[in-house]
Short mmCIF file of C-alpha atoms in Angstrom, two decimals:
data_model
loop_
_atom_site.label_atom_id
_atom_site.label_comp_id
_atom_site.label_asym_id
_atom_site.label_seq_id
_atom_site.Cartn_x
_atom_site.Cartn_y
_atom_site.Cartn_z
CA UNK A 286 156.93 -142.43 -28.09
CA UNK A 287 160.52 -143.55 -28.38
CA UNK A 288 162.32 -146.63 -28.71
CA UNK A 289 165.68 -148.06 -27.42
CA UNK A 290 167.45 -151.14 -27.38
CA UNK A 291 169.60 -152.80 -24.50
CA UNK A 292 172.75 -154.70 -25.95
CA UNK A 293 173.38 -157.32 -23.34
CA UNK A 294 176.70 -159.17 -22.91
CA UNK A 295 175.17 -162.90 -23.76
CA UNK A 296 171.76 -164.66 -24.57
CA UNK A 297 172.77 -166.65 -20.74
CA UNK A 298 172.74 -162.92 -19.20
CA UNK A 299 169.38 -162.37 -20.82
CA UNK A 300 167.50 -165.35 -19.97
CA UNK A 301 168.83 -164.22 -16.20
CA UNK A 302 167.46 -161.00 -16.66
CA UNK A 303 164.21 -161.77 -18.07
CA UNK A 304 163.31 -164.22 -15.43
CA UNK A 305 161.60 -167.56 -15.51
CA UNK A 306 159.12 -167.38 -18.57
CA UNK A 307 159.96 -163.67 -18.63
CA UNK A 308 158.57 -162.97 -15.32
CA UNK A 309 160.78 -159.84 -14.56
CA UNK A 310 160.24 -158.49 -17.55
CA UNK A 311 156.56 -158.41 -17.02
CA UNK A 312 157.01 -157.11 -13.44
CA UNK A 313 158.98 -154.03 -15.12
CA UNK A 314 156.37 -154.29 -18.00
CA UNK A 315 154.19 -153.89 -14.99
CA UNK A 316 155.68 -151.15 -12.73
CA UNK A 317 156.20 -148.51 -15.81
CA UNK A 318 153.54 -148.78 -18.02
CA UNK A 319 155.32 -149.88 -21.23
CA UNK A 320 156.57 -152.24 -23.59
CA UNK A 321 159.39 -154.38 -22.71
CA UNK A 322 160.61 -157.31 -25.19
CA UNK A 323 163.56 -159.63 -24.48
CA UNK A 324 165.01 -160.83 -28.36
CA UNK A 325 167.92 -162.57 -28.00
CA UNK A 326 170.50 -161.05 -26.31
CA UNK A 327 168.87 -157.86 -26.59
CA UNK A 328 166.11 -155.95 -24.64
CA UNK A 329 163.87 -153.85 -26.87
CA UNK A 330 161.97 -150.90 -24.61
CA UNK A 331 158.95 -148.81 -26.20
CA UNK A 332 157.53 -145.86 -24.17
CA UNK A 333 157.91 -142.09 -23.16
CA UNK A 334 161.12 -140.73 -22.36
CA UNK A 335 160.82 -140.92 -18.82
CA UNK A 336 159.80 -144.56 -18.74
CA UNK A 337 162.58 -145.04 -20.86
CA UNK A 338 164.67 -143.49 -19.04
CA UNK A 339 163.56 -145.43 -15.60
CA UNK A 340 163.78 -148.45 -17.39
CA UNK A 341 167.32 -148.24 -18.48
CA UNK A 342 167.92 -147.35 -14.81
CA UNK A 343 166.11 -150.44 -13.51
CA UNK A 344 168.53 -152.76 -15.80
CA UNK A 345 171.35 -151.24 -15.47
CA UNK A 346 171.10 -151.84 -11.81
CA UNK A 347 169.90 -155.64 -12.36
CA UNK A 348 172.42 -155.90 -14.46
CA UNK A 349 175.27 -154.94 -11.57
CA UNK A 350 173.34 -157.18 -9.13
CA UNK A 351 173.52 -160.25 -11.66
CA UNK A 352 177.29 -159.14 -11.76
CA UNK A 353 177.69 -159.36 -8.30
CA UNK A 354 175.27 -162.43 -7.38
CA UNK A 355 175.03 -164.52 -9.85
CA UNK A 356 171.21 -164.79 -9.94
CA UNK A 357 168.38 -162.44 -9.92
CA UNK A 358 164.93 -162.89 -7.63
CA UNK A 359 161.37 -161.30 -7.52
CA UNK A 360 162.34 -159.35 -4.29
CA UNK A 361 165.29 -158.28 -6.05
CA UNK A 362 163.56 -157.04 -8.97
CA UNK A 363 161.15 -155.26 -7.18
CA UNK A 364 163.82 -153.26 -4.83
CA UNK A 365 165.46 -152.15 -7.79
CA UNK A 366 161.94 -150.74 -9.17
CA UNK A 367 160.87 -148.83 -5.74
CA UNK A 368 164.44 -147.65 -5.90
CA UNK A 369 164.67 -145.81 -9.29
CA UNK A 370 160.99 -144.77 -9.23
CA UNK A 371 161.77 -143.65 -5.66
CA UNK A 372 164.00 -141.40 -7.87
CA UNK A 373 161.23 -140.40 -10.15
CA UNK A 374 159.76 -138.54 -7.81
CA UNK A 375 160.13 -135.05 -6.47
CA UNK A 376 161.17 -134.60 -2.48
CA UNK A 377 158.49 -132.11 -1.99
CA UNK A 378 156.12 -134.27 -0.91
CA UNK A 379 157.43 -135.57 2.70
CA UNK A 380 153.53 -135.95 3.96
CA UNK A 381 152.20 -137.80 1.32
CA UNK A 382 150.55 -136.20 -2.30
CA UNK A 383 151.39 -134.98 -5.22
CA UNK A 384 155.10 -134.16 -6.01
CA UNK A 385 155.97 -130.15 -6.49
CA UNK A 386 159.30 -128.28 -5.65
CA UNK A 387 160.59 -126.15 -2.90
CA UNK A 388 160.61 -122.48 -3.89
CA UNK A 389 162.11 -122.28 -7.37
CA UNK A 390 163.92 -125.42 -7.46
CA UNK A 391 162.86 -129.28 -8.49
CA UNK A 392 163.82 -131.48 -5.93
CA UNK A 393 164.05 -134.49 -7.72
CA UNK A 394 166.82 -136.71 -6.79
CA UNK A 395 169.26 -137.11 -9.84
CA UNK A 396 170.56 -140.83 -8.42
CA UNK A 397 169.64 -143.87 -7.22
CA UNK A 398 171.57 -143.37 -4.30
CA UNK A 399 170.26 -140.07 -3.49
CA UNK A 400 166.59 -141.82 -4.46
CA UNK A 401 167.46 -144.07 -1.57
CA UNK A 402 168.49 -141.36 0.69
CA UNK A 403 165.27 -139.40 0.40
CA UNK A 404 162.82 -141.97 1.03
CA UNK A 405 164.95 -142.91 4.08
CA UNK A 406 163.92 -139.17 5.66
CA UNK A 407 160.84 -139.55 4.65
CA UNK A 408 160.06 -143.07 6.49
CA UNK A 409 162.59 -142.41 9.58
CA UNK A 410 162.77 -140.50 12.47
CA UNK A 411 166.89 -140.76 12.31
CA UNK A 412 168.75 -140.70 9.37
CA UNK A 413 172.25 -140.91 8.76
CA UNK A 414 174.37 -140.31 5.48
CA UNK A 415 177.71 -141.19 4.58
CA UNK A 416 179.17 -140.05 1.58
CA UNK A 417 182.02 -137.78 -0.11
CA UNK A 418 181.34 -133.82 -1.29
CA UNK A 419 179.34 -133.00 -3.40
CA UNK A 420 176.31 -136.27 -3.27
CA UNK A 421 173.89 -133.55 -1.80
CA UNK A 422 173.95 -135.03 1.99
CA UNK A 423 172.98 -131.14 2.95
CA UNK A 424 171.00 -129.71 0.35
CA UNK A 425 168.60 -132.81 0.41
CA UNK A 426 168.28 -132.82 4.40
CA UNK A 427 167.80 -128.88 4.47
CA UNK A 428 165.22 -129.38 1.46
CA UNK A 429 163.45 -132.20 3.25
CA UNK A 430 163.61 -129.81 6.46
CA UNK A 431 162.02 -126.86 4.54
CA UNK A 432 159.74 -128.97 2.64
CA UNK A 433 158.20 -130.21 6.54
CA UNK A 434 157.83 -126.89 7.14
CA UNK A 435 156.40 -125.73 4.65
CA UNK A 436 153.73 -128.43 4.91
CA UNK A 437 152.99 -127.59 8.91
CA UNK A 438 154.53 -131.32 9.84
CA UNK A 439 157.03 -129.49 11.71
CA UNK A 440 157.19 -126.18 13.59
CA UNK A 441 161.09 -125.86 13.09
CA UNK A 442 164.37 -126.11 11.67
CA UNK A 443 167.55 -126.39 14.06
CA UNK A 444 170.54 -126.70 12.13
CA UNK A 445 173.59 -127.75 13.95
CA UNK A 446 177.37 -127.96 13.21
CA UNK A 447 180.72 -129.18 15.25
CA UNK A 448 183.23 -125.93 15.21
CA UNK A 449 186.01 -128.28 15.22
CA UNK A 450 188.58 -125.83 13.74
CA UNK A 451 187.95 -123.74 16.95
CA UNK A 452 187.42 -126.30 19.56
CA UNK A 453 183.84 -125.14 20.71
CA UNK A 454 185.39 -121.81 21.81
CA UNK A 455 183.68 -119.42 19.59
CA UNK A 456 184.04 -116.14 21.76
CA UNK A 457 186.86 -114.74 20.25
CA UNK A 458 184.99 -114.25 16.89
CA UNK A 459 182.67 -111.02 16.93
CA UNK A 460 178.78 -110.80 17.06
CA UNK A 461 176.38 -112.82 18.50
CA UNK A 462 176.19 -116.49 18.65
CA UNK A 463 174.33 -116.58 15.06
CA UNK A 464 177.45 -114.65 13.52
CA UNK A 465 180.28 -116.50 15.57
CA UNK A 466 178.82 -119.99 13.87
CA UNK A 467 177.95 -118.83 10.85
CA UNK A 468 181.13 -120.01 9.23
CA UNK A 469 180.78 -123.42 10.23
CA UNK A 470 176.97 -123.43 8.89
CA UNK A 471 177.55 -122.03 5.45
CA UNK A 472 176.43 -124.75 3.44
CA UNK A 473 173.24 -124.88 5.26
CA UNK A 474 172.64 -121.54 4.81
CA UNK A 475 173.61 -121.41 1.18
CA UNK A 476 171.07 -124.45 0.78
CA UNK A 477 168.21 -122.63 2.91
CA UNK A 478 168.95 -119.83 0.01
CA UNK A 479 168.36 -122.01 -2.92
CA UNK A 480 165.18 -122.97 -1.29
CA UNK A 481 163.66 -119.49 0.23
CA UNK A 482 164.51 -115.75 -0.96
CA UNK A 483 166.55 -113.96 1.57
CA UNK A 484 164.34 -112.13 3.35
CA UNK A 485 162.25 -115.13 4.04
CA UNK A 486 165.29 -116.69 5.99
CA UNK A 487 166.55 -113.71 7.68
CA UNK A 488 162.51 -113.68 8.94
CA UNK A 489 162.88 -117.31 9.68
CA UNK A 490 166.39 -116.82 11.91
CA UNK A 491 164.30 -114.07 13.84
CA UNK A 492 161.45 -115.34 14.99
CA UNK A 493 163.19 -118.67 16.12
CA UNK A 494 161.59 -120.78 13.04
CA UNK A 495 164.59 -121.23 11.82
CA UNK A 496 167.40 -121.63 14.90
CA UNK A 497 171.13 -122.07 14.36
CA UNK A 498 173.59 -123.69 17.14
CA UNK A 499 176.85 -124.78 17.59
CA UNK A 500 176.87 -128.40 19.08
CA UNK A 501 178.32 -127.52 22.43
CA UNK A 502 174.63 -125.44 22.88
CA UNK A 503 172.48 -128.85 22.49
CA UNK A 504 173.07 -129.98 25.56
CA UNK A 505 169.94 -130.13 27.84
CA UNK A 506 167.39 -129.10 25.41
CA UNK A 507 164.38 -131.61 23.80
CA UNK A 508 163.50 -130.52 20.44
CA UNK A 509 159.84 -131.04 19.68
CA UNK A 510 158.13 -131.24 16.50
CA UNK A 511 161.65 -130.03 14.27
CA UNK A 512 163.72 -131.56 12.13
CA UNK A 513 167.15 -131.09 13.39
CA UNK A 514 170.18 -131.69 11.16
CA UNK A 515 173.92 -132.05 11.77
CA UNK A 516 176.33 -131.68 9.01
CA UNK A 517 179.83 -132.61 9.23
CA UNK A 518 178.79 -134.94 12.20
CA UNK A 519 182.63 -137.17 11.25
CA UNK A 520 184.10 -134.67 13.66
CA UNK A 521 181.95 -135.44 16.27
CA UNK A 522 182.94 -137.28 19.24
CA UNK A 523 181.13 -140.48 20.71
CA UNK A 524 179.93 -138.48 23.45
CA UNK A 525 178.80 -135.68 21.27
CA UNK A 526 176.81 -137.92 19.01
CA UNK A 527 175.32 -139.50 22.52
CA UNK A 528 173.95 -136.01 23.62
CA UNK A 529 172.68 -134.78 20.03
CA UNK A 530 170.90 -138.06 19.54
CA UNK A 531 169.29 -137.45 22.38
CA UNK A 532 167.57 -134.31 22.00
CA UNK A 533 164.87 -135.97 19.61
CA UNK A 534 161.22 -135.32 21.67
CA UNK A 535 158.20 -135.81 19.80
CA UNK A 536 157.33 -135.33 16.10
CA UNK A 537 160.73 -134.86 15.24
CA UNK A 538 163.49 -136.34 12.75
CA UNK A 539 167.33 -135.84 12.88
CA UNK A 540 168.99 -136.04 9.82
CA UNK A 541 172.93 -136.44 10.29
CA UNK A 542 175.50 -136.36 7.64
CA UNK A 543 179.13 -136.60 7.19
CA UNK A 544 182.01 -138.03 5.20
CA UNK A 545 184.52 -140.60 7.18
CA UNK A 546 187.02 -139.74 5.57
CA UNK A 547 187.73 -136.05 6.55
CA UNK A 548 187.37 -136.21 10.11
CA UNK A 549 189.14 -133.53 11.77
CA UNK A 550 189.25 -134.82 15.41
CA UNK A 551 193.03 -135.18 17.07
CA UNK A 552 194.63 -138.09 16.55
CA UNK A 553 193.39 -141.43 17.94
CA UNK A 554 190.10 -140.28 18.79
CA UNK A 555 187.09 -141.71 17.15
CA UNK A 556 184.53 -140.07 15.55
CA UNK A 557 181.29 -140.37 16.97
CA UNK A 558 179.23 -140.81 13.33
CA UNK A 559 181.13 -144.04 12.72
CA UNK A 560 180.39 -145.16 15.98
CA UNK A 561 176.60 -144.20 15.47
CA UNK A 562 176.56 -146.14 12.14
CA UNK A 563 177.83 -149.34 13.97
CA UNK A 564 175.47 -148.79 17.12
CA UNK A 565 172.24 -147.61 15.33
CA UNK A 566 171.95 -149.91 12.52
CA UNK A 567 169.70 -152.72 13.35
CA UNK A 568 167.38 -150.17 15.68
CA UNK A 569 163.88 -150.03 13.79
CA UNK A 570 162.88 -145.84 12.05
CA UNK A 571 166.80 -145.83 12.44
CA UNK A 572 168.40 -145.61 8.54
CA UNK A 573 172.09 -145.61 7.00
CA UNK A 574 172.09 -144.29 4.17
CA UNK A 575 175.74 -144.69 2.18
CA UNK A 576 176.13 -142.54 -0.64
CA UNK A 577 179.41 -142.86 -3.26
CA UNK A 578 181.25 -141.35 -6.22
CA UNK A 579 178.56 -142.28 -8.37
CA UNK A 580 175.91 -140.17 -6.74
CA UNK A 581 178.24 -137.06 -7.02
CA UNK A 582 176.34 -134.09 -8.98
CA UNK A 583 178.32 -131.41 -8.88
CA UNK A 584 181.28 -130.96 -11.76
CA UNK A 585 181.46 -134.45 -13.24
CA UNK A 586 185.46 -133.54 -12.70
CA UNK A 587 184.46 -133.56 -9.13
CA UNK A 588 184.44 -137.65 -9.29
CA UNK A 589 187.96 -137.56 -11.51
CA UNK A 590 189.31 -135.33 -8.32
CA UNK A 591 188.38 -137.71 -5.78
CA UNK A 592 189.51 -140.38 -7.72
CA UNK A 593 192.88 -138.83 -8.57
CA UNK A 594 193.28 -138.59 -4.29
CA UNK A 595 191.79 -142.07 -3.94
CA UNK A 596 194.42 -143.74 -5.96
CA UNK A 597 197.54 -141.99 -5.01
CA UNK A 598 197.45 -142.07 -1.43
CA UNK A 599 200.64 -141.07 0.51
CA UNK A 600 203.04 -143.96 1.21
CA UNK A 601 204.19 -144.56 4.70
#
């Protein structure tokens, strides 16, 4: 067992925490299994080192939402609970049962944001992720992909990228279709790798379990029973977006994701992912899924480097 103690800012921050006659305290009490005893202005948590851990989670999140709100309710409390236990739990496990990992790697989101993220595939048919490099938009939807395969949901995986660098007009690079987009699809295919051994995805790629295609190539087709992702979808256009949307058929989920703020469309022309976001948000097994610097788990200098960009913008 271990112990740790919450220093909070004020005994008026920990009454708000704690709840009316420490109700969300014993809804956390609850949810994890442990002790969990307001003194003061302090919090005093007793348990294993993953409750612990979840439960430092859970009020450091309550704690930004008092922040930001001013006041904490039940429903409020028990979001940030499904949340961070969401995050407790491994990705393997799209159809239901017990968590595991995919090939040699545990899948187990490593923020509350990704958390988020991953039970929005699981519980949607279309999912789309915002976010800046490095938050695992890819890896997660390719894991979730190979994770539905693996468990017969699916009979596929189409993987899809815009070539925006070449305008769609791949025939001047050699080989066949697969080899003229492979540049655009590396990080899907460097995720597939962390996933399967190598010879298990070159199998994949030839027997058409496994099908790679530029954007331009979607059009016309109905994808059945696959789960089709786009990456780098901010350099789609509004009609591109329209016709990959569109090739959802039965049993299948699209997972899209980009960052908005690298799109690499000519000037004044609007990328089709924002326009998604705006259009698809209120449309029911349709989630938006924003991801941030904090969810970033590559280098942590990764976050300082964005940062460093965000703040010193070029003055016009």
């Amino acid at each position: 067992m271990k112990e740790m103690t919450i220093a909070l800012d004020s005994r008026d921050e920990a009454l708000l925490l704690s709840g009316n006659r420490d109700q969300f305290l014993k809804e956390i009490r609850s949810a994890l299994d442990m002790q969990v005893i307001g003194r003061g202005d302090q919090i005093l948590l007793n348990g294993s080192e993953e409750q612990i851990d979840q439960a430092a989670r859970i009020f450091s999140r309550l704690r930004e939402d008092l922040r930001r709100q001013g006041s904490l309710t039940t429903e409020d409390v028990h979001t940030v609970i499904e949340i961070v236990q969401a995050g407790s739990q491994a990705i393997a496990n799209p159809g239901g049962g017990e968590a595991g990992k995919v090939g040699s790697r545990n899948l187990r989101p490593r923020t509350d944001g990704q958390a988020l993220y991953v039970r929005a595939m699981k519980e949607n048919d279309l999912t789309l992720c915002v976010g800046p490099a490095g938050t695992g938009k890819t890896w997660l939807a390719v894991a979730m992909a190979v994770s539905c395969l693996r468990q017969a949901l699916i009979k596929k995986i189409v993987l899809v990228r815009p070539a925006v660098e070449a305008g769609e007009r791949l025939g001047f690079l050699p080989g066949d279709i697969a080899a003229k987009v492979n540049p655009y699809l590396r990080p899907l295919f460097d995720a597939l790798n962390d996933m399967m051994d190598h010879e298990q995805v070159k199998r994949y790629l030839e027997s058409d379990i496994i099908e790679i295609a530029p954007l331009a190539y979607m059009r016309g087709r109905t994808l059945n029973q696959a789960v089709i992702i786009m990456d780098e979808a901010q350099n789609t256009t509004i009609s591109q977006m329209k016709m990959f949307l569109t090739r959802m058929g039965i049993g299948s989920k699209i997972i899209v994701t980009g960052d908005i703020t690298q799109v690499d469309l000519p000037p004044h022309t609007r990328s089709g992912m924002t326009d998604a976001i705006n259009r698809m948000r209120n449309i029911e097994r349709v989630a938006v899924v924003h991801l941030t610097e904090k969810d970033i788990v590559r280098s942590p200098l990764v976050q300082k480097i964005l940062a460093a960009y965000e703040e010193n913008k070029p003055r016009r």
